Amino acid sequence: MRVRTLSLICAVAVGFTTAGAGQELPSHSVEGQPLAANVVRLMTALELLGSALPEQTRAELQQAADSRDAARLQRLLDPHVLLAVMINPESRVKVVRGPAKGVLQQAGYTPVVVKVINESTVTKPLRIVSPQAGPPYSGVAELSMQRQQQMELHDSRAGGSGLGRFLHVEMFSDPPMTGNLSGLEVEYAIALIYGSEASKREATRPRIPRPDAGGAGSIERTGGNRPRVAALDQPA
């Protein structure tokens, strides 16, 4: 029996464009109490990261959380979602642009809100990847990196030129957030995107991983062979 990795790969295409925000997200049926707890943790984490939601939005979300109103929680928070991750019952993953306007801060991490619609109720970690994520150079010898004690900057698996790399992307899993999905039908997470260059940029994820080829989820094609989701506007 083939062993699957314990992660769902969220492959994102990120465009630094002046285009408007993405589609409005539908509300999904979900238990109010666990979603309320998730949203409260999300608000706390965003505040700790220096990207707190607007004061009025926080107050309204807290009221909705106190009343365990799942539909209202989604209506209030969805306008702030940059990426929506949809996991179908077969653990296939599709990523769409959310309605939030995205602005990347150069030389700094930008926290973005991710809505996860989990029809499979899996409880595995969610990873976000991009071929434009990684060191913006290549060809450095491993021994040289060892001498400089900078092995974290060396990726022996990366091939080809690193000229197109300008991002670092990861899911934020420190408390009060969690490393794994909860299995709830709807929950919210935070992704951190770091940009190393100014001006407009676009990142794409051309490879479509299969569930039996190293990923617990695969990416649904959204047109042609390359899923493309405009995610971030030009840097601040």
Short mmCIF file of C-alpha atoms in Angstrom, two decimals:
data_model
loop_
_atom_site.label_atom_id
_atom_site.label_comp_id
_atom_site.label_asym_id
_atom_site.label_seq_id
_atom_site.Cartn_x
_atom_site.Cartn_y
_atom_site.Cartn_z
CA MET A 1 0.00 0.00 0.00
CA ARG A 2 1.39 3.39 -0.97
CA VAL A 3 1.83 5.75 1.96
CA ARG A 4 0.60 9.29 1.44
CA THR A 5 2.24 12.34 2.90
CA LEU A 6 0.40 13.91 5.84
CA SER A 7 -0.13 17.21 4.13
CA LEU A 8 -2.41 18.81 1.62
CA ILE A 9 -0.52 20.90 -0.89
CA CYS A 10 -2.13 24.23 -1.57
CA ALA A 11 -0.55 25.32 -4.86
CA VAL A 12 -1.15 28.98 -5.46
CA ALA A 13 -0.67 31.24 -8.42
CA VAL A 14 0.04 34.72 -7.15
CA GLY A 15 -0.24 37.79 -9.34
CA PHE A 16 0.99 41.25 -8.37
CA THR A 17 -1.42 43.13 -10.56
CA THR A 18 -3.73 46.08 -10.39
CA ALA A 19 -6.71 43.84 -11.07
CA GLY A 20 -9.61 43.91 -8.67
CA ALA A 21 -10.35 41.38 -5.98
CA GLY A 22 -11.71 37.93 -6.69
CA GLN A 23 -15.10 36.35 -6.37
CA GLU A 24 -17.51 36.61 -3.48
CA LEU A 25 -17.37 33.44 -1.42
CA PRO A 26 -20.50 31.42 -0.63
CA SER A 27 -21.54 30.66 2.93
CA HIS A 28 -21.42 27.00 3.95
CA SER A 29 -23.25 25.07 6.64
CA VAL A 30 -21.06 24.46 9.69
CA GLU A 31 -21.46 24.16 13.45
CA GLY A 32 -21.41 27.58 15.07
CA GLN A 33 -19.43 26.89 18.25
CA PRO A 34 -16.22 25.45 16.73
CA LEU A 35 -16.24 28.01 13.92
CA ALA A 36 -16.66 30.79 16.48
CA ALA A 37 -13.65 29.51 18.42
CA ASN A 38 -11.62 29.35 15.20
CA VAL A 39 -12.53 32.91 14.24
CA VAL A 40 -11.66 34.26 17.69
CA ARG A 41 -8.25 32.58 17.48
CA LEU A 42 -7.77 34.01 13.99
CA MET A 43 -8.52 37.55 15.19
CA THR A 44 -6.06 37.14 18.06
CA ALA A 45 -3.35 35.80 15.75
CA LEU A 46 -3.80 38.62 13.23
CA GLU A 47 -3.48 41.15 16.04
CA LEU A 48 -0.29 39.47 17.27
CA LEU A 49 1.08 39.60 13.72
CA GLY A 50 0.38 43.32 13.49
CA SER A 51 -2.42 42.92 10.93
CA ALA A 52 -5.52 43.26 13.07
CA LEU A 53 -8.89 43.45 11.35
CA PRO A 54 -10.73 46.79 11.52
CA GLU A 55 -12.10 47.57 14.96
CA GLN A 56 -15.75 47.52 13.88
CA THR A 57 -15.27 44.21 12.08
CA ARG A 58 -13.67 42.70 15.19
CA ALA A 59 -16.55 43.87 17.36
CA GLU A 60 -19.15 42.45 14.98
CA LEU A 61 -17.26 39.17 14.67
CA GLN A 62 -17.07 38.88 18.45
CA GLN A 63 -20.84 39.40 18.69
CA ALA A 64 -21.41 36.74 16.04
CA ALA A 65 -19.00 34.41 17.84
CA ASP A 66 -20.78 34.94 21.17
CA SER A 67 -24.08 34.00 19.52
CA ARG A 68 -22.43 31.13 17.58
CA ASP A 69 -23.89 32.45 14.33
CA ALA A 70 -21.89 30.57 11.69
CA ALA A 71 -23.55 32.24 8.72
CA ARG A 72 -22.92 35.74 10.07
CA LEU A 73 -19.32 34.90 10.94
CA GLN A 74 -18.72 33.94 7.32
CA ARG A 75 -20.51 37.01 5.96
CA LEU A 76 -18.37 39.28 8.12
CA LEU A 77 -15.01 37.57 7.59
CA ASP A 78 -15.22 36.48 3.95
CA PRO A 79 -14.60 40.02 2.56
CA HIS A 80 -11.16 39.82 4.23
CA VAL A 81 -10.26 36.45 2.64
CA LEU A 82 -7.51 36.56 0.03
CA LEU A 83 -7.47 32.85 -0.84
CA ALA A 84 -10.14 30.17 -0.55
CA VAL A 85 -9.01 26.55 -0.43
CA MET A 86 -11.68 24.04 -1.41
CA ILE A 87 -11.06 20.39 -0.54
CA ASN A 88 -13.52 17.96 -2.11
CA PRO A 89 -14.52 14.57 -0.63
CA GLU A 90 -11.65 12.89 -2.53
CA SER A 91 -9.15 15.34 -0.95
CA ARG A 92 -8.57 17.16 -4.22
CA VAL A 93 -7.70 20.79 -3.67
CA LYS A 94 -8.74 23.88 -5.62
CA VAL A 95 -7.62 27.41 -4.80
CA VAL A 96 -9.58 30.51 -5.82
CA ARG A 97 -9.01 34.21 -5.26
CA GLY A 98 -11.05 35.69 -2.45
CA PRO A 99 -12.66 39.14 -2.37
CA ALA A 100 -9.93 40.83 -0.29
CA LYS A 101 -7.54 43.26 -1.90
CA GLY A 102 -3.97 42.04 -1.46
CA VAL A 103 -0.98 44.32 -1.00
CA LEU A 104 2.44 42.75 -0.51
CA GLN A 105 4.92 44.55 1.72
CA GLN A 106 8.46 44.34 0.37
CA ALA A 107 11.02 42.77 2.72
CA GLY A 108 8.35 41.80 5.22
CA TYR A 109 5.78 39.09 5.83
CA THR A 110 2.21 39.86 4.82
CA PRO A 111 -0.39 37.83 6.74
CA VAL A 112 -3.37 36.90 4.57
CA VAL A 113 -6.63 35.24 5.56
CA VAL A 114 -7.37 31.85 4.00
CA LYS A 115 -10.82 30.26 4.04
CA VAL A 116 -10.78 26.46 3.99
CA ILE A 117 -13.91 24.67 2.77
CA ASN A 118 -13.24 21.09 3.80
CA GLU A 119 -15.75 18.66 2.31
CA SER A 120 -13.46 15.73 3.08
CA THR A 121 -13.15 16.65 6.79
CA VAL A 122 -9.45 15.69 6.71
CA THR A 123 -7.31 16.77 9.64
CA LYS A 124 -3.91 17.06 7.97
CA PRO A 125 -1.54 20.01 7.71
CA LEU A 126 -2.12 22.41 4.84
CA ARG A 127 0.99 23.59 2.97
CA ILE A 128 1.22 26.46 0.52
CA VAL A 129 3.83 26.19 -2.23
CA SER A 130 5.02 28.15 -5.25
CA PRO A 131 7.93 27.66 -7.67
CA GLN A 132 8.73 31.34 -7.16
CA ALA A 133 9.31 30.66 -3.46
CA GLY A 134 12.90 30.06 -2.43
CA PRO A 135 16.36 31.65 -2.60
CA PRO A 136 16.60 34.15 -5.51
CA TYR A 137 19.83 32.52 -6.70
CA SER A 138 21.21 29.09 -7.51
CA GLY A 139 24.52 27.35 -8.01
CA VAL A 140 25.92 27.90 -4.51
CA ALA A 141 27.97 24.93 -3.36
CA GLU A 142 26.77 23.04 -0.30
CA LEU A 143 30.24 23.19 1.30
CA SER A 144 30.28 26.97 0.95
CA MET A 145 26.95 27.22 2.74
CA GLN A 146 28.25 24.93 5.48
CA ARG A 147 31.29 27.14 6.05
CA GLN A 148 29.04 30.19 6.28
CA GLN A 149 26.63 28.32 8.57
CA GLN A 150 23.79 29.25 6.21
CA MET A 151 22.54 25.83 5.16
CA GLU A 152 18.96 27.08 5.36
CA LEU A 153 19.74 29.11 2.24
CA HIS A 154 20.89 26.08 0.28
CA ASP A 155 18.36 23.80 -1.41
CA SER A 156 20.11 20.98 -3.23
CA ARG A 157 16.81 19.86 -4.71
CA ALA A 158 16.20 23.10 -6.54
CA GLY A 159 17.24 22.97 -10.16
CA GLY A 160 17.65 25.61 -12.78
CA SER A 161 17.95 29.33 -12.33
CA GLY A 162 16.65 31.05 -9.24
CA LEU A 163 16.12 34.36 -11.01
CA GLY A 164 12.34 33.96 -10.87
CA ARG A 165 12.24 33.43 -7.13
CA PHE A 166 11.08 36.33 -5.04
CA LEU A 167 8.67 34.83 -2.50
CA HIS A 168 8.66 32.89 0.72
CA VAL A 169 5.29 31.37 1.57
CA GLU A 170 4.13 29.38 4.55
CA MET A 171 1.07 28.69 6.66
CA PHE A 172 1.10 30.32 10.09
CA SER A 173 0.71 27.54 12.65
CA ASP A 174 1.97 29.09 15.88
CA PRO A 175 -0.50 29.47 18.78
CA PRO A 176 -3.27 30.43 18.89
CA MET A 177 -3.51 28.85 15.41
CA THR A 178 -2.90 25.14 14.86
CA GLY A 179 -0.72 23.13 12.50
CA ASN A 180 -3.45 20.77 11.31
CA LEU A 181 -6.85 21.32 9.82
CA SER A 182 -9.59 20.71 12.37
CA GLY A 183 -11.81 18.64 10.08
CA LEU A 184 -14.52 21.28 10.36
CA GLU A 185 -16.48 21.90 7.17
CA VAL A 186 -15.39 25.55 7.23
CA GLU A 187 -12.46 27.13 9.02
CA TYR A 188 -10.10 30.03 8.58
CA ALA A 189 -6.30 30.03 8.51
CA ILE A 190 -3.45 32.47 7.98
CA ALA A 191 -0.79 32.34 5.28
CA LEU A 192 2.40 34.39 5.44
CA ILE A 193 3.82 35.72 2.18
CA TYR A 194 7.22 37.41 2.06
CA GLY A 195 8.28 39.38 -0.99
CA SER A 196 11.91 40.23 -1.68
CA GLU A 197 11.39 42.50 -4.69
CA ALA A 198 9.51 45.68 -5.47
CA SER A 199 7.29 46.29 -8.53
CA LYS A 200 4.66 43.98 -9.97
CA ARG A 201 5.34 40.25 -9.91
CA GLU A 202 3.47 37.06 -10.71
CA ALA A 203 4.01 33.58 -9.35
CA THR A 204 2.53 30.43 -10.82
CA ARG A 205 2.27 26.82 -9.82
CA PRO A 206 2.37 24.78 -13.06
CA ARG A 207 2.77 21.25 -11.64
CA ILE A 208 -0.37 19.32 -10.68
CA PRO A 209 0.49 16.77 -7.96
CA ARG A 210 -1.53 13.55 -7.81
CA PRO A 211 -2.72 12.03 -4.52
CA ASP A 212 -0.51 8.97 -5.11
CA ALA A 213 2.56 10.97 -6.11
CA GLY A 214 3.55 12.49 -2.81
CA GLY A 215 0.56 14.64 -1.90
CA ALA A 216 -2.63 13.83 -0.05
CA GLY A 217 -4.47 16.23 -2.29
CA SER A 218 -4.15 17.21 -5.92
CA ILE A 219 -4.91 20.51 -7.59
CA GLU A 220 -7.95 20.80 -9.81
CA ARG A 221 -7.24 22.41 -13.16
CA THR A 222 -9.01 25.71 -13.51
CA GLY A 223 -8.26 26.16 -17.20
CA GLY A 224 -5.53 24.59 -19.29
CA ASN A 225 -2.72 22.94 -17.39
CA ARG A 226 -1.86 25.76 -15.02
CA PRO A 227 -4.07 26.81 -12.10
CA ARG A 228 -3.77 30.57 -11.84
CA VAL A 229 -5.21 32.66 -9.03
CA ALA A 230 -4.56 36.39 -8.87
CA ALA A 231 -3.67 36.89 -5.25
CA LEU A 232 -1.69 40.03 -4.48
CA ASP A 233 -1.66 43.53 -5.87
CA GLN A 234 1.50 45.54 -6.33
CA PRO A 235 3.72 45.95 -3.26
CA ALA A 236 3.22 48.76 -0.80
#
